[in-house]
Short mmCIF file of N, CA and C in Angstrom, two decimals:
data_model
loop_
_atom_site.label_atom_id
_atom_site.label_comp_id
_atom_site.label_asym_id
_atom_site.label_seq_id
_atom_site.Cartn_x
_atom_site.Cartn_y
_atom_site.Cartn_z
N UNK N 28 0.84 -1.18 0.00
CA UNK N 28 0.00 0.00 0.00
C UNK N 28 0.89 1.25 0.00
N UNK N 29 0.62 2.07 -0.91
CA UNK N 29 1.48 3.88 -0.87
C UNK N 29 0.65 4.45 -0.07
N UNK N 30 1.51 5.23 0.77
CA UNK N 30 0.91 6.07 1.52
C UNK N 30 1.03 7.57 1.66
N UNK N 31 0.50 8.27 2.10
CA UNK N 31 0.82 9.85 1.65
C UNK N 31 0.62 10.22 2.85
N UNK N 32 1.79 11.48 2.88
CA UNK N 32 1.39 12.01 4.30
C UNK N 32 2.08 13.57 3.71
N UNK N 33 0.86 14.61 4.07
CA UNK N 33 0.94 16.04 3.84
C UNK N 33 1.27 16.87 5.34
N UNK N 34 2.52 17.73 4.97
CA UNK N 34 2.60 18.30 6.32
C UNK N 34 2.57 19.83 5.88
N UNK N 35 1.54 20.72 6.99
CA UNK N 35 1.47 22.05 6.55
C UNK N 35 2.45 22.63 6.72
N UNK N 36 3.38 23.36 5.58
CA UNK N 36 4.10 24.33 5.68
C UNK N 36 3.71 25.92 5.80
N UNK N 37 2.58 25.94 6.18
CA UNK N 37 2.38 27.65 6.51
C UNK N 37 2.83 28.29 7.78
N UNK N 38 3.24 29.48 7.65
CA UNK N 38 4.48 29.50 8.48
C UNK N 38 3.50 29.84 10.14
N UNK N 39 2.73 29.52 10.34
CA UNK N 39 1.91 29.21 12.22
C UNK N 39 2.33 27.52 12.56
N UNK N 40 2.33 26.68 11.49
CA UNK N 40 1.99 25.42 11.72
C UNK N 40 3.89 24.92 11.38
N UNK N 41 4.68 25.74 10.88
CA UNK N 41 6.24 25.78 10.40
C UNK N 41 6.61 26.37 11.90
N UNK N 42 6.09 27.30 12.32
CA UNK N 42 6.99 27.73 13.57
C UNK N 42 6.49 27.25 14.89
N UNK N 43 5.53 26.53 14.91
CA UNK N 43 4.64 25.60 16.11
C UNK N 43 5.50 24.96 16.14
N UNK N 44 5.87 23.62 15.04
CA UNK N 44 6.94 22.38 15.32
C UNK N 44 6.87 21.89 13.84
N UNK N 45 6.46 22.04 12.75
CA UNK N 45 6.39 21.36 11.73
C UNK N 45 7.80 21.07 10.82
N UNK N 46 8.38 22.21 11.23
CA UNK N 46 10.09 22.55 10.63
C UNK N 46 10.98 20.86 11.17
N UNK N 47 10.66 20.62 12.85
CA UNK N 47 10.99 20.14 13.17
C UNK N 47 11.04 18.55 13.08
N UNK N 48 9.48 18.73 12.44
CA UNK N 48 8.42 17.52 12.56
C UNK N 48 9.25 16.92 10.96
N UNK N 49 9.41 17.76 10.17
CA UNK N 49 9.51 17.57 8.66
C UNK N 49 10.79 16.81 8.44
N UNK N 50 11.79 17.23 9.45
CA UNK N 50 13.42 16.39 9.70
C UNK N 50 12.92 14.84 10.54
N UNK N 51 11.98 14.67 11.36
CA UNK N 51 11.33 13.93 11.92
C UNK N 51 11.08 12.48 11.03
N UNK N 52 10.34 13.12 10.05
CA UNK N 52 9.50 12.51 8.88
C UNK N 52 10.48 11.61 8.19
N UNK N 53 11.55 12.71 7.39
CA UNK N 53 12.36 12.43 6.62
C UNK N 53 13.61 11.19 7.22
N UNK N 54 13.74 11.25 8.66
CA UNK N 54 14.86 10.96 9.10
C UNK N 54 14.05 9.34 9.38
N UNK N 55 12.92 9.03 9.44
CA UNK N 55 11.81 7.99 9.27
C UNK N 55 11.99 7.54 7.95
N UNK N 56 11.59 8.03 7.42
CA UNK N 56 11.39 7.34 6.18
C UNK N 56 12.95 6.78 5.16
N UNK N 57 13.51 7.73 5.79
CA UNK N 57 15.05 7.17 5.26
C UNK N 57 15.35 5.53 6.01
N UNK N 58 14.73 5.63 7.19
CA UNK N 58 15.43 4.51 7.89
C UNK N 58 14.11 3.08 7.75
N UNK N 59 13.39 2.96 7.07
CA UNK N 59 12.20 2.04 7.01
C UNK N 59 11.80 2.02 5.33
N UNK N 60 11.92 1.23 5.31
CA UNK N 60 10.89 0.65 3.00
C UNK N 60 9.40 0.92 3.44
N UNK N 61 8.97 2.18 3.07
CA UNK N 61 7.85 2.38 2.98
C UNK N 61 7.47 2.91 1.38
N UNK N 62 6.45 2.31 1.02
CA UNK N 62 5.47 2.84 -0.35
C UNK N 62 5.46 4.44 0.01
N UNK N 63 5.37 5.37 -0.53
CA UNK N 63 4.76 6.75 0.28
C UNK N 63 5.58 7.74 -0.73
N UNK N 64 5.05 8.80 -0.72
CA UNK N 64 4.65 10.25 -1.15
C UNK N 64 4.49 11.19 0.13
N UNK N 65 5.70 11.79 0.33
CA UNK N 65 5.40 13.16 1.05
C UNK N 65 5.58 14.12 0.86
N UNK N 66 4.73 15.18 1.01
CA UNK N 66 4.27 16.31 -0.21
C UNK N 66 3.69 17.63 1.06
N UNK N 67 4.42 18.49 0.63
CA UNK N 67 3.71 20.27 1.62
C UNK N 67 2.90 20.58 1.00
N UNK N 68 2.13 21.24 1.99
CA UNK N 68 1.13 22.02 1.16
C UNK N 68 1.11 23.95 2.27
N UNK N 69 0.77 24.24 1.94
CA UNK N 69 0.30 25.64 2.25
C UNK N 69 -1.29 25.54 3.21
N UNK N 70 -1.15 26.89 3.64
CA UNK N 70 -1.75 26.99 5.19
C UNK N 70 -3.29 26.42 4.30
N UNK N 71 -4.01 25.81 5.23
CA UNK N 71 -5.37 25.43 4.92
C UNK N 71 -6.10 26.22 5.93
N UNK N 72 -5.93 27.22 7.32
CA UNK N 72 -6.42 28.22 7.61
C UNK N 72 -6.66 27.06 8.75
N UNK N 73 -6.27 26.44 9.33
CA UNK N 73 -6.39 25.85 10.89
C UNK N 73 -5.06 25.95 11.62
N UNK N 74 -4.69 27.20 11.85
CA UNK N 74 -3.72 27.51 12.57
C UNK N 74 -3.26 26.93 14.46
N UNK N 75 -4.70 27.59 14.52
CA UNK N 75 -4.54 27.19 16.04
C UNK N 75 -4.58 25.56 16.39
N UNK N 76 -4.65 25.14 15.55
CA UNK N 76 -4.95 23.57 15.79
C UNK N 76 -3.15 23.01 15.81
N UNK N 77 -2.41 23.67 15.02
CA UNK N 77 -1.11 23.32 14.34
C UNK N 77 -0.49 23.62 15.36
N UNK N 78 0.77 22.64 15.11
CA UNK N 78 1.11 21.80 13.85
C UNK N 78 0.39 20.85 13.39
N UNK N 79 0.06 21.18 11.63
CA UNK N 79 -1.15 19.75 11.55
C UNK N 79 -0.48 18.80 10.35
N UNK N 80 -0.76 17.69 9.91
CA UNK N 80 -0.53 16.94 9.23
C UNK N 80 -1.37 16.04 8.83
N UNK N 81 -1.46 15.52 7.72
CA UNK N 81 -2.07 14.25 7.23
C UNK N 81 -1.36 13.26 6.66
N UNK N 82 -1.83 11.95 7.11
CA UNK N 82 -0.99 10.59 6.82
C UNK N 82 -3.12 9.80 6.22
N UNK N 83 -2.69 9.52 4.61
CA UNK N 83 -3.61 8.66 3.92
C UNK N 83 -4.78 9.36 4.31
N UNK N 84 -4.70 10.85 4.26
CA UNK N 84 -6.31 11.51 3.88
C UNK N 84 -6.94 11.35 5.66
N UNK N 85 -6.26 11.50 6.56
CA UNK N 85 -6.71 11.86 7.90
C UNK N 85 -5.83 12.59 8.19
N UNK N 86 -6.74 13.85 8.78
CA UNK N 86 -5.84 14.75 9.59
C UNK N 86 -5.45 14.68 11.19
N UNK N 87 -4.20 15.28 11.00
CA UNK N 87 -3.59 15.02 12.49
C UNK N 87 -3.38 16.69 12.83
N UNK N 88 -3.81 16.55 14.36
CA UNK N 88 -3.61 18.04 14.70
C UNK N 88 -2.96 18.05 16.12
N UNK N 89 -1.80 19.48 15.96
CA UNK N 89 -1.15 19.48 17.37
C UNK N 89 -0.14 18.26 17.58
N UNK N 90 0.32 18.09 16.42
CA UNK N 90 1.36 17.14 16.53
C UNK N 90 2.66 17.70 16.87
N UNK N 91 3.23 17.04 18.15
CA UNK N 91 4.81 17.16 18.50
C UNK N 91 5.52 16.60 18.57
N UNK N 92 6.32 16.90 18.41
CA UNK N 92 8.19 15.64 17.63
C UNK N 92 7.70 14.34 19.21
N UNK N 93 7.39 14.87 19.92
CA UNK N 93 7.21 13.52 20.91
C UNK N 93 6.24 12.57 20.26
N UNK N 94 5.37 12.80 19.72
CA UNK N 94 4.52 11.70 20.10
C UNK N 94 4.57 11.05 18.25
N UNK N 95 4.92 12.12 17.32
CA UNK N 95 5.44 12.07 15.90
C UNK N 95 5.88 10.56 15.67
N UNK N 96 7.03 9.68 16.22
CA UNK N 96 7.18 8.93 15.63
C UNK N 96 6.24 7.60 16.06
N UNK N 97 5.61 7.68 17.26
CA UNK N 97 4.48 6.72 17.75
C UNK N 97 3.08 6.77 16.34
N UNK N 98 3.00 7.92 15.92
CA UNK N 98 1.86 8.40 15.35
C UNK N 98 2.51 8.06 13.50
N UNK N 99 3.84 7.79 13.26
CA UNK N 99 4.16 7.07 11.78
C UNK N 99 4.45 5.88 12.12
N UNK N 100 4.41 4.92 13.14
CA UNK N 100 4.69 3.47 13.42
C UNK N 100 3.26 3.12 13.60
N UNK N 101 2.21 3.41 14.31
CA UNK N 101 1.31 3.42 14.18
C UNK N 101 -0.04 3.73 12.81
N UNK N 102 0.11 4.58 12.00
CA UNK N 102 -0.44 4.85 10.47
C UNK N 102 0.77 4.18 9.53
N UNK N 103 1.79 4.02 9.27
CA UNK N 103 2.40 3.14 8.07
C UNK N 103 3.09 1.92 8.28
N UNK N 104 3.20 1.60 9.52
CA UNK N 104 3.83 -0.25 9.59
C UNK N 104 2.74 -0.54 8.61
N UNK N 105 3.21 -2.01 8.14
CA UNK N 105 2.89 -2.66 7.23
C UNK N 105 1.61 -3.34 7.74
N UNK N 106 0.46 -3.56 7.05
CA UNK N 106 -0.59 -4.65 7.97
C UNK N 106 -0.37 -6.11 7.33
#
């Protein structure tokens, strides 16, 4: 299965933790064979919720580098 996961780069949800979150991501996916597409997008206007992200068309909100890699072992291990 490919999986997609969109992380907002608008700069409320970039200076919350997403900058951080995005080295997070990358430093994941380098280290695991996953199918996947990860792709920015621009502010979708839910600031206060952010940092937000989506993994396979669900959104994630208020995500922090803590709980980040529980929350990609959990949505892309393999079933």
């Amino acid at each position: 299965m490919k999986h997609t996961i969109v992380i907002c780069m608008g700069s409320s949800c970039f200076a919350r933790g997403n900058k951080r979150n995005l080295k997070i991501i990358e430093e994941y996916l380098a280290g695991h064979r996953i199918d996947r597409t990860l792709t920015g997008r621009g502010c979708v206007g839910k600031c206060r919720t952010g940092p937000n992200l989506s993994i396979d068309g669900e959104n994630f909100e208020r995500v922090d580098s803590e709980s980040l890699i529980d929350l990609l072992e959990a949505k892309l291990k393999e079933r």
